[in-house]
Each structure stands twice: as structure tokens, then as C-alpha cells.
Coordinates of C-alpha atoms and ligand atoms in Angstrom, one line a residue:
X269 CA 0.0 0.0 -0.4
X270 CA 1.4 3.1 -0.8
X271 CA 2.6 5.3 2.1
X272 CA 1.5 9.2 2.2
X273 CA 2.4 12.1 4.0
X274 CA 0.7 13.3 6.4
X275 CA 1.9 17.2 8.2
X276 CA 0.0 18.2 11.3
X277 CA 0.7 22.1 11.5
X278 CA -1.6 24.5 14.8
X279 CA -0.8 26.5 17.8
X280 CA 1.3 25.2 20.2
X281 CA -0.3 22.8 22.9
X282 CA -3.1 21.9 21.2
X283 CA -1.9 18.4 21.4
X284 CA -0.5 18.1 17.6
X285 CA 2.4 15.7 19.2
X286 CA -0.1 13.5 21.2
X287 CA -2.2 12.7 18.5
X288 CA 0.9 12.3 15.6
X289 CA 2.9 10.1 17.9
X290 CA -0.9 8.1 17.5
X291 CA -1.7 8.5 14.3
X292 CA 2.2 6.8 13.3
X293 CA 2.3 4.5 15.4
X294 CA -1.8 3.3 14.2
X295 CA -0.6 3.4 10.4
X296 CA 3.1 2.2 10.9
X297 CA 4.5 5.4 9.4
X298 CA 7.4 7.4 11.1
X299 CA 7.0 10.4 13.0
X300 CA 8.6 13.5 13.6
X301 CA 8.5 16.3 16.2
X302 CA 10.0 19.8 14.4
X303 CA 9.0 21.4 17.4
X304 CA 11.5 19.3 19.5
X305 CA 14.2 20.3 16.8
X306 CA 13.8 24.0 17.3
X307 CA 13.8 23.4 21.0
X308 CA 17.1 21.6 21.1
X309 CA 18.9 24.1 18.7
X310 CA 17.4 26.2 21.8
X311 CA 18.9 24.7 24.7
X312 CA 22.3 23.9 22.5
X313 CA 22.1 28.2 22.7
X314 CA 21.1 28.0 26.5
X315 CA 24.1 25.9 27.4
X316 CA 26.8 27.4 25.0
X317 CA 25.8 31.0 26.5
X318 CA 24.6 32.1 23.1
X319 CA 21.2 33.1 24.3
X320 CA 21.0 35.0 27.7
X321 CA 18.2 37.0 29.1
X322 CA 15.6 36.6 25.8
X323 CA 18.0 37.6 23.8
X324 CA 19.7 35.5 21.2
X325 CA 23.3 35.8 19.4
X326 CA 22.4 34.8 16.4
X327 CA 25.5 35.0 14.7
X328 CA 27.1 32.9 17.2
X329 CA 23.8 29.9 17.0
X330 CA 24.0 30.2 13.3
X331 CA 27.6 29.7 13.4
X332 CA 27.2 27.0 15.8
X333 CA 24.3 25.2 13.2
X334 CA 26.7 22.3 12.0
X335 CA 27.7 21.4 15.0
X336 CA 24.2 20.7 16.4
X337 CA 23.0 17.1 15.4
X338 CA 19.5 16.1 16.7
X339 CA 18.2 12.7 16.1
X340 CA 15.2 11.1 17.7
X341 CA 15.2 7.9 19.0
X342 CA 12.7 5.4 21.1
X343 CA 12.9 5.2 24.3
X344 CA 12.4 1.7 26.4
X345 CA 8.1 2.0 26.2
X346 CA 8.2 3.2 22.8
X347 CA 8.2 7.0 22.8
X348 CA 10.4 9.4 20.4
X349 CA 13.0 11.1 22.2
X350 CA 14.8 13.7 21.4
X351 CA 19.0 13.6 21.1
X352 CA 21.4 16.6 21.3
X353 CA 24.6 15.6 20.1
X354 CA 23.8 12.0 21.0
X355 CA 22.5 13.0 24.7
X356 CA 18.9 12.5 25.4
X357 CA 17.2 15.7 26.2
X358 CA 13.5 15.2 26.3
X359 CA 12.7 16.9 29.1
X360 CA 15.0 19.1 29.1
X361 CA 13.8 20.8 25.6
X362 CA 9.9 20.7 27.6
X363 CA 10.9 23.5 30.7
X364 CA 10.0 26.4 31.0
X365 CA 14.1 27.4 30.4
X366 CA 14.0 26.8 26.6
X367 CA 9.8 27.1 26.3
X368 CA 10.4 31.2 26.9
X369 CA 13.0 30.8 24.1
X370 CA 12.5 29.0 21.6
X371 CA 10.2 31.4 19.4
X372 CA 13.0 34.0 18.9
X373 CA 14.8 31.0 17.7
X374 CA 12.8 29.8 15.3
X375 CA 12.2 33.5 14.3
X376 CA 15.2 33.0 12.7
X377 CA 15.4 32.7 8.9
X378 CA 19.1 30.4 8.7
X379 CA 17.8 28.1 11.7
X380 CA 14.7 27.5 9.5
X381 CA 16.3 27.0 6.5
X382 CA 18.8 24.3 8.1
X383 CA 16.5 22.7 10.1
X384 CA 13.9 22.6 7.4
X385 CA 16.5 20.7 4.8
X386 CA 16.6 18.5 7.5
X387 CA 13.4 17.3 8.2
X388 CA 12.5 17.6 4.0
X389 CA 15.8 14.6 3.8
X390 CA 13.5 12.7 6.3
X391 CA 10.3 12.9 5.1
X392 CA 11.4 12.5 1.2
X393 CA 10.2 8.9 1.5
X394 CA 6.6 9.2 2.4
X395 CA 5.6 6.9 5.3
X396 CA 5.9 10.4 8.0
X397 CA 3.4 12.2 9.8
X398 CA 5.2 15.2 10.9
X399 CA 4.2 17.8 13.0
X400 CA 4.9 21.9 13.4
X401 CA 4.2 25.0 12.0
X402 CA 4.8 24.9 8.9
X403 CA 5.1 21.6 7.4
X404 CA 1.9 21.8 5.0
X405 CA 3.1 25.2 3.5
X406 CA 7.1 24.8 3.4
X407 CA 8.2 21.7 4.7
X408 CA 6.0 19.2 2.6
X409 CA 4.0 21.2 0.3
X410 CA 3.0 18.1 -1.0
X411 CA 2.0 16.2 1.5
X412 CA -1.5 14.2 0.8
X413 CA -2.8 15.0 4.1
X414 CA -2.9 18.6 5.7
X415 CA -4.4 19.2 9.1
X416 CA -4.3 22.7 10.9
X417 CA -5.4 21.3 14.3
X418 CA -6.1 24.5 16.8
X419 CA -7.8 25.2 20.5
X420 CA -8.7 28.5 22.6
X421 CA -6.0 30.3 24.3
X422 CA -7.2 28.8 27.9
X423 CA -7.7 25.8 26.9
X424 CA -4.3 25.4 25.7
X425 CA -2.9 27.0 28.7
X426 CA -4.9 24.8 31.2
X427 CA -3.5 21.5 29.3
X428 CA -0.1 23.0 29.5
X429 CA -0.3 23.7 32.9
X430 CA -1.5 20.3 33.9
X431 CA 1.5 18.7 32.3
X432 CA 4.3 21.0 34.1
X433 CA 2.6 20.3 37.1
X434 CA 1.9 16.4 36.3
X435 CA 6.0 16.7 35.5
X436 CA 6.7 17.9 39.4
X437 CA 6.5 22.6 38.7
X438 CA 4.8 23.4 41.4
X439 CA 6.3 26.8 40.7
X440 CA 4.7 27.8 37.6
X441 CA 1.4 29.9 37.8
X442 CA -1.6 28.8 35.5
X443 CA -1.5 32.6 34.2
X444 CA 2.6 32.5 32.9
X445 CA 1.7 29.8 31.4
X446 CA -1.2 32.0 29.7
X447 CA 1.0 34.6 29.0
X448 CA 3.7 32.4 27.4
X449 CA 0.8 30.3 25.2
X450 CA -0.1 34.1 24.0
X451 CA 3.3 34.9 23.6
X452 CA 4.3 32.3 21.6
X453 CA 1.3 32.5 19.4
X454 CA 2.0 36.0 18.7
X455 CA 5.7 35.5 17.9
X456 CA 4.7 32.1 15.9
X457 CA 1.8 34.2 14.1
X458 CA 3.8 37.7 12.9
X459 CA 6.9 36.4 12.5
X460 CA 8.5 37.3 8.4
X461 CA 10.2 33.9 8.4
X462 CA 7.8 31.1 7.8
X463 CA 4.6 32.9 9.6
X464 CA 2.4 30.1 11.5
X465 CA -0.3 29.8 8.6
X466 CA -3.3 27.7 7.6
X467 CA -2.5 26.0 4.3
X468 CA -5.2 26.8 2.0
X469 CA -5.8 22.8 1.2
X470 CA -6.2 22.0 5.0
X471 CA -8.5 20.5 6.9
X472 CA -9.3 22.2 10.1
X473 CA -9.2 20.3 13.6
X474 CA -10.9 22.3 16.8
X475 CA -10.2 19.8 19.9
X476 CA -11.2 22.8 22.5
X477 CA -14.2 20.6 22.8
X478 CA -13.0 16.8 21.7
X479 CA -11.9 14.3 23.9
X480 CA -8.5 12.7 22.6
X481 CA -10.7 9.4 21.3
X482 CA -13.1 11.9 19.1
X483 CA -10.2 13.8 17.6
X484 CA -8.0 10.5 17.3
X485 CA -11.2 9.1 15.6
X486 CA -11.5 11.7 13.6
X487 CA -7.7 12.0 11.8
X488 CA -7.7 8.5 11.5
X489 CA -10.9 8.5 8.9
X490 CA -9.6 12.1 7.1
X491 CA -5.7 9.5 7.1
X492 CA -8.0 6.6 5.6
X493 CA -9.6 8.9 3.1
X494 CA -6.2 10.3 2.1
X495 CA -4.8 7.0 1.6
X496 CA -7.5 5.7 -0.8
X497 CA -7.6 8.2 -2.8
X498 CA -3.6 8.3 -3.2
X499 CA -4.1 4.5 -4.4
Ligands
DC691 O1 5.8 22.4 18.7 P1 6.4 23.3 19.8 O2 5.9 24.0 21.3 O3 7.2 22.2 20.7 O4 6.8 24.1 19.0 C1 8.6 24.6 19.8 C2 8.3 26.3 19.0 O5 8.9 25.8 17.7 C3 7.3 27.2 18.9 O6 7.7 28.4 19.4 C4 7.3 27.4 17.4 C5 8.5 26.4 16.8 N1 8.3 25.7 15.6 C6 8.5 26.1 14.5 O7 8.3 27.6 14.1 N2 8.2 25.5 13.1 C7 8.1 23.7 13.7 N3 8.3 23.3 12.2 C8 7.4 23.9 14.6 C9 7.8 24.3 15.4

């Protein structure tokens, strides 16, 4: 059976990654979390003194890109985890420090071009579910299925807040998380380089009021239709 490419784009904390991972497993496809790649570059910059007080030394970060290797490998329980130069950074890239700076890093054209080329190489043979912001518009413009996922900022902040709590973060407040979500939306949609946009041929999924099972069922049905169309 032909293996298609599936692009999932949308706002932060819409549960895109969870959905994309689930769909990839269901279809036996590969999965690429492109946000994790921007987060890994951000962590590299933070660790190497190229980002401080939210300010990015763009020249130094761009010059260092060839030394930044980002790979994915499954953990013992089968979850896809992110490695930065061979080190598992899955936990660290999800923390508030990286979350607060990642939009600034993702707005740098040279960083985007570097990561887009890596993502296109990963998606070259199809059989892939990729999630991000520019997958349907820039990375995989010929993807057979494009989905744009959205939900209200409050619903997304609540999900992110609960996630942080579950991971043991007891200091970050809901208002801080909401401010971070809103600020990231603003930067992601207004940046000059590949702003977050719905591809004209994308299907919209607003999951503000859907259960995980409902959204998964919707997504799998759309994927099956797209696979049948491409036969
Ligand atoms: O999906 P996420 O929250 O892990 O993404 C982290 C940041 O990276 C977010 O600010 C948007 C940005 N990003 C992007 O610009 N393009 C992508 N393809 C994926 C993420």
C-alpha cells in the first residue's frame, strides 16, 4: 500500500504531537516532532552562552548549526525521544527555560532553512507524520493530508499547566503559562520567516471540546481517506 505524507500544523499546546505520534503508530509510519528540533537548537544556544535574558546571539548560533546534531530514538517504552549531540534531552527541552526562548530561535531564517532541509530529508520517502507550524506550507507542501489543529488559548494553557504540574513543576502559575502560550502565538503568527499559517488545502481540527478518542477517530478517518485517494 502506498505510504503518504501527513502534515499536522497548528498552535502550540493543541496536543498535535500526541495526536501525530498516535496516528504514526496506528499507520506504522515514522514520526517527526519538528518543534523538538527548534527546542534542541534553543537548548544548545542556552548551554553555550548564545542566549541570555531572552536575547539570541544570532551570528554565533547560526555559525554553530553544523555542530548541532539532532536525532530521535525510541525509549524503552516506545516513546520517541530527542537527542542533542547524542545526549537525551527530551525532558530538558520541554521546560520553561527553553519554552520561553524557542520562538525567538524559530524566527531566525538561517535556523529555519537548516532545520527545514533536515526535515525534508526525513520526509523524502513518505510514510511519515510530521508535526509543526510550517509542514503543510513549507516543509512538505505536497503532503497528501494536511491538518491544521487549533483550540482556544485558555484550553491550551490549561493543558500545558496540568502537564507541568504532572512533571513536578509547582512554581509556574496558570497565568504565566497563559502568557507564554499567548506570546508564542503572537511570535509564531507574526514572524517574517514562515509564519504559522493554515495551508489553503488543510483541514481544520478545533479540538477545544473534543476528547482524545474523538479527535483520534476523526484524524484516522481523514488519513484513511487520503490513503485511499492516493492509491
Ligand atoms: O510545537 P512546539 O511547541 O514544541 O514548538 C516549539 C517552538 O518552535 C514554537 O515556538 C514554534 C516553533 N516551531 C516552528 O516555528 N516551526 C515548526 N515546524 C515547529 C515549531
